[in-house]
Coordinates of C-alpha atoms and ligand atoms in Angstrom, one line a residue:
M1 CA -39.5 32.5 21.9
Q2 CA -38.3 33.7 25.3
T3 CA -35.7 30.9 25.4
I4 CA -34.4 32.2 22.1
F5 CA -34.1 35.8 23.6
E6 CA -32.4 34.4 26.7
A7 CA -29.9 32.7 24.5
I8 CA -29.3 35.9 22.6
K9 CA -28.6 37.7 25.9
K10 CA -26.0 35.1 26.8
I11 CA -24.5 35.4 23.4
A12 CA -24.2 39.1 23.8
F13 CA -21.9 38.8 26.9
E14 CA -19.8 36.1 25.4
I15 CA -19.2 37.8 22.1
D16 CA -18.5 41.2 23.9
N17 CA -15.9 39.3 25.9
A18 CA -14.4 37.8 22.8
I19 CA -14.2 41.2 21.1
K20 CA -12.2 42.5 24.1
T21 CA -9.9 39.4 24.5
A22 CA -9.6 37.4 21.3
D23 CA -6.9 37.5 18.6
L24 CA -7.9 40.0 15.9
G25 CA -6.1 38.3 13.1
Y26 CA -7.5 36.8 9.9
A27 CA -8.6 33.2 9.8
N28 CA -7.2 32.6 6.3
E29 CA -10.7 31.5 5.3
E30 CA -13.6 33.1 3.3
N31 CA -17.3 33.3 4.3
A32 CA -20.1 32.2 2.0
S33 CA -20.1 35.7 0.4
G34 CA -16.4 35.4 -0.5
E35 CA -15.3 37.9 2.2
E36 CA -12.2 37.2 4.2
Q37 CA -13.0 36.0 7.7
L38 CA -11.5 37.3 10.9
K39 CA -10.8 34.8 13.7
L40 CA -13.4 36.9 15.6
D41 CA -16.0 36.1 12.9
V42 CA -15.4 32.4 13.3
L43 CA -15.3 32.6 17.1
S44 CA -18.6 34.7 17.2
D45 CA -20.2 32.2 14.9
Q46 CA -19.2 29.3 17.2
I47 CA -20.5 31.1 20.3
I48 CA -23.9 31.5 18.6
E49 CA -24.0 27.9 17.4
K50 CA -23.1 26.6 20.9
N51 CA -25.8 28.7 22.6
F52 CA -28.6 27.8 20.2
A53 CA -27.7 24.1 20.2
S54 CA -29.4 23.8 23.6
V55 CA -32.6 25.6 22.6
P56 CA -35.2 23.0 21.6
E57 CA -37.4 25.6 19.8
V58 CA -34.7 26.1 17.1
I59 CA -35.1 23.8 14.1
S60 CA -31.9 25.0 12.4
L61 CA -29.4 27.9 12.0
V62 CA -28.4 29.8 8.9
S63 CA -25.2 31.9 9.3
E64 CA -23.8 34.7 7.2
E65 CA -20.4 33.1 7.8
K66 CA -21.4 29.7 6.3
E67 CA -23.1 27.9 3.4
G68 CA -26.1 25.8 4.1
E69 CA -28.2 25.2 7.1
L70 CA -27.2 23.6 10.4
E71 CA -29.9 21.2 11.6
L72 CA -30.6 21.4 15.4
H73 CA -34.0 20.2 16.7
T74 CA -36.5 18.8 14.2
A75 CA -39.4 19.3 16.7
G76 CA -38.6 23.0 17.0
S77 CA -40.6 25.9 15.5
Y78 CA -38.1 28.5 14.4
I79 CA -35.2 28.9 12.0
V80 CA -32.7 31.5 13.2
C81 CA -30.7 33.4 10.5
Y82 CA -27.9 35.5 11.9
D83 CA -24.9 37.6 11.1
P84 CA -22.6 36.8 14.0
L85 CA -20.4 39.9 13.9
D86 CA -21.5 42.4 11.3
G87 CA -18.8 45.0 10.3
S88 CA -16.2 42.9 12.3
S89 CA -13.3 44.7 10.6
L90 CA -14.3 47.9 12.5
V91 CA -13.1 46.3 15.7
D92 CA -9.5 47.0 14.4
V93 CA -10.2 50.7 14.8
N94 CA -12.2 50.3 18.0
L95 CA -15.6 51.2 16.4
S96 CA -18.9 49.6 17.4
V97 CA -20.1 46.4 15.7
G98 CA -23.1 44.2 16.1
S99 CA -24.9 40.8 15.8
I100 CA -28.2 40.5 13.9
F101 CA -30.8 37.8 14.3
G102 CA -33.9 37.0 12.1
I103 CA -36.3 34.5 13.7
Y104 CA -38.4 32.7 11.0
Q105 CA -41.4 30.4 11.5
G106 CA -40.3 27.4 9.4
I107 CA -40.1 29.2 6.0
L108 CA -37.2 31.5 5.1
D109 CA -39.0 34.5 3.7
A110 CA -39.9 38.0 5.1
Q111 CA -43.6 37.1 5.6
N112 CA -42.6 34.3 8.0
L113 CA -40.3 36.4 10.1
V114 CA -41.9 36.5 13.6
A115 CA -39.2 38.4 15.5
S116 CA -35.8 40.1 15.0
A117 CA -33.1 41.2 17.4
Y118 CA -29.7 42.9 17.2
I119 CA -26.9 43.5 19.7
V120 CA -24.6 46.5 19.6
Y121 CA -21.1 46.0 21.1
G122 CA -20.1 49.6 21.9
P123 CA -19.2 51.6 25.0
R124 CA -22.2 49.6 26.4
I125 CA -23.8 46.4 25.2
E126 CA -27.3 47.1 24.0
L127 CA -29.9 44.7 22.7
V128 CA -33.1 45.5 20.7
I129 CA -35.9 43.0 20.2
A130 CA -39.0 43.3 18.1
M131 CA -41.8 40.9 17.8
K132 CA -45.1 41.0 15.7
G133 CA -47.5 43.5 17.2
T134 CA -44.8 45.1 19.4
K135 CA -42.6 48.2 19.1
P136 CA -38.9 47.4 19.3
M137 CA -37.7 47.2 22.9
L138 CA -34.3 48.6 23.9
Y139 CA -32.3 46.7 26.6
R140 CA -29.0 47.9 28.1
A141 CA -26.5 45.6 29.9
T142 CA -25.9 46.5 33.5
G143 CA -23.3 44.2 35.1
D144 CA -24.2 40.7 34.0
H145 CA -27.8 41.2 33.0
F146 CA -30.0 43.3 30.7
R147 CA -32.3 46.1 31.9
A148 CA -35.3 47.1 29.8
I149 CA -35.0 50.8 28.9
G150 CA -38.0 51.4 26.7
E151 CA -39.8 51.1 23.4
I152 CA -38.4 52.7 20.3
T153 CA -40.5 54.9 18.0
L154 CA -39.3 56.7 14.9
N155 CA -40.4 60.3 14.3
E156 CA -42.3 61.1 11.1
K157 CA -39.3 63.1 10.0
G158 CA -35.7 62.7 11.2
K159 CA -32.4 64.5 11.0
L160 CA -29.8 61.8 10.2
N161 CA -28.5 60.6 6.9
A162 CA -26.5 57.4 6.6
P163 CA -25.6 56.9 2.9
G164 CA -24.0 53.5 2.2
G165 CA -21.9 52.3 -0.7
T166 CA -19.2 54.1 -2.8
Q167 CA -20.5 57.4 -4.0
Q168 CA -18.9 57.1 -7.5
N169 CA -20.9 53.9 -8.0
W170 CA -24.3 55.3 -7.0
P171 CA -27.0 55.8 -9.7
S172 CA -27.2 59.6 -10.5
H173 CA -30.7 59.9 -9.2
H174 CA -29.6 58.4 -5.9
K175 CA -26.7 60.9 -5.6
A176 CA -29.0 63.8 -6.4
F177 CA -31.4 62.6 -3.7
I178 CA -28.7 62.1 -1.0
D179 CA -27.3 65.6 -1.8
S180 CA -30.8 67.1 -1.5
L181 CA -31.1 65.7 2.1
F182 CA -27.8 67.4 3.0
A183 CA -29.0 70.6 1.4
E184 CA -32.0 70.3 3.7
G185 CA -29.7 70.2 6.7
Y186 CA -29.5 66.5 7.4
R187 CA -26.4 65.4 9.4
L188 CA -24.1 62.7 8.0
R189 CA -23.9 59.7 10.4
Y190 CA -22.1 56.8 8.8
S191 CA -19.5 54.5 10.4
G192 CA -19.7 51.6 7.9
G193 CA -21.2 49.4 10.5
M194 CA -24.8 48.6 9.6
V195 CA -25.9 47.8 13.2
P196 CA -24.6 51.0 15.0
D197 CA -25.6 53.1 12.0
L198 CA -29.2 51.8 12.0
H199 CA -29.3 51.8 15.8
Q200 CA -28.3 55.5 15.9
I201 CA -31.2 56.5 13.6
L202 CA -33.7 54.4 15.6
L203 CA -32.6 56.0 18.9
K204 CA -32.0 59.6 17.7
G205 CA -35.5 60.1 16.3
G206 CA -35.1 59.0 12.7
G207 CA -33.7 59.9 9.2
L208 CA -32.6 57.6 6.4
F209 CA -30.1 54.7 6.0
S210 CA -29.6 53.8 2.4
Y211 CA -27.6 51.1 0.6
P212 CA -28.7 51.3 -3.1
G213 CA -27.9 49.0 -6.0
T214 CA -24.6 50.3 -7.4
T215 CA -22.5 49.8 -10.5
D216 CA -20.2 47.4 -8.5
K217 CA -23.1 45.8 -6.5
P218 CA -26.3 46.1 -8.7
H219 CA -28.3 43.9 -6.3
G220 CA -26.9 45.8 -3.2
K221 CA -24.4 44.5 -0.7
L222 CA -26.5 43.7 2.4
R223 CA -27.9 40.2 2.8
Q224 CA -31.6 39.6 2.9
L225 CA -32.1 36.9 5.4
F226 CA -29.8 38.1 8.2
E227 CA -29.4 41.8 7.7
V228 CA -32.1 43.4 5.5
I229 CA -35.3 41.6 6.6
P230 CA -34.5 41.7 10.4
F231 CA -33.9 45.5 10.2
A232 CA -36.9 46.1 7.8
F233 CA -39.0 44.5 10.5
M234 CA -37.5 46.7 13.2
Y235 CA -38.1 49.9 11.3
E236 CA -41.7 49.0 10.4
Q237 CA -42.4 48.0 14.0
A238 CA -40.9 51.4 15.1
G239 CA -43.4 53.2 12.8
G240 CA -41.1 53.8 9.8
Q241 CA -40.7 52.1 6.4
A242 CA -38.2 49.8 4.7
I243 CA -38.2 49.5 0.9
N244 CA -36.1 48.5 -2.1
D245 CA -35.1 50.5 -5.2
K246 CA -38.5 49.7 -6.8
G247 CA -40.4 51.1 -3.8
E248 CA -41.5 47.6 -2.7
R249 CA -41.6 46.7 1.0
L250 CA -38.6 44.7 2.1
M251 CA -41.0 42.7 4.3
N252 CA -42.3 41.1 1.0
L253 CA -38.8 39.7 0.1
V254 CA -38.6 36.0 -0.8
P255 CA -34.9 35.2 -1.0
S256 CA -34.0 32.5 -3.7
H257 CA -30.7 31.7 -1.9
H258 CA -29.5 32.1 1.7
H259 CA -27.0 34.8 0.7
D260 CA -29.1 36.9 -1.6
T261 CA -28.7 40.6 -1.2
S262 CA -31.0 43.6 -1.8
P263 CA -30.8 47.3 -2.3
C264 CA -32.3 48.6 0.9
F265 CA -33.6 51.9 2.4
F266 CA -34.7 52.1 6.0
G267 CA -36.1 55.3 7.5
S268 CA -38.8 57.6 8.8
N269 CA -41.9 58.1 6.7
Y270 CA -41.0 61.6 5.4
E271 CA -37.6 60.4 4.1
I272 CA -38.8 57.2 2.5
E273 CA -41.7 59.0 0.7
A274 CA -39.2 61.6 -0.5
L275 CA -36.9 58.7 -1.8
K276 CA -39.8 57.1 -3.6
K277 CA -40.5 60.4 -5.4
A278 CA -36.8 60.8 -6.3
Y279 CA -36.8 57.1 -7.6
G280 CA -40.0 57.7 -9.5
V281 CA -41.7 54.8 -7.7
K282 CA -45.1 54.7 -5.9
Ligands
P6P1 P1 -19.8 50.2 2.5 C1 -20.0 45.9 6.9 O1 -19.0 45.3 6.0 C2 -21.3 45.9 6.0 O2 -21.7 44.7 5.6 C3 -22.4 46.6 6.8 O3 -22.2 46.5 8.2 C4 -22.3 48.1 6.4 O4 -23.5 48.8 6.5 C5 -21.8 48.0 5.0 O5 -21.1 46.7 4.9 C6 -20.8 49.1 4.6 O6 -20.5 49.0 3.3 O7 -19.7 49.8 1.1 O8 -20.6 51.4 2.7 O9 -18.4 50.3 3.2

């Protein structure tokens, strides 16, 4: 597992450099979810593929940017699912973006996730890694290496509210719940980048990130294997909860296809319990 984390640290510096130096144009291609690809999406994906190709523990790769699975080392133990540059279009307006990694032990479902990691490319490069039995650990890039900063723990109740999706497409009970949090004094913190938005809640003591099923995206927008499950693991390991719109743990998800999505809610216990009540689920 450590060789996988060392590869992710190298990836962080290479993609950060690409963000600062590469052409920001469109690649005139679409990814597996039908979204237009930036040249930076393709380049980030290639950087990750190149770095994991030399890690014998990795059986195969599943990328948000591609269909199918790239076979690497049959004698390996882990399948790495990743979103190479989530929210990449935000680079155009100089906002933070991120890479997300889910490390699965042979089978691609939440129960077989053994670790997750994400990188935030912002004013600093930051990396968070969580493994079974450990709290998420924050690392910060200093020069050409990462320094461990400390473990991340969510407060029982937070102050931040990151409501995803287009409001006019929210279910009415979801809109009423989000409005009730603002009436309680929660502060709106939403950039449209899943990684910095979830990172901020983790580091600033907690709150709620929500991306519900909507009229335009009834099964949600965020992808299970390389966005939802890795962050669900992070939030549970930090002492919070991560559920879907039926109140089920996202760590029980069993994706049918690599690019399946799910409505998802990540947060401190108080906010998730309040959401379950508002949704009428146990
Ligand atoms: P919306 C970025 O495109 C992304 O996949 C996530 O990073 C982010 O949380 C979400 O979409 C934002 O979607 O519909 O709120 O703009």
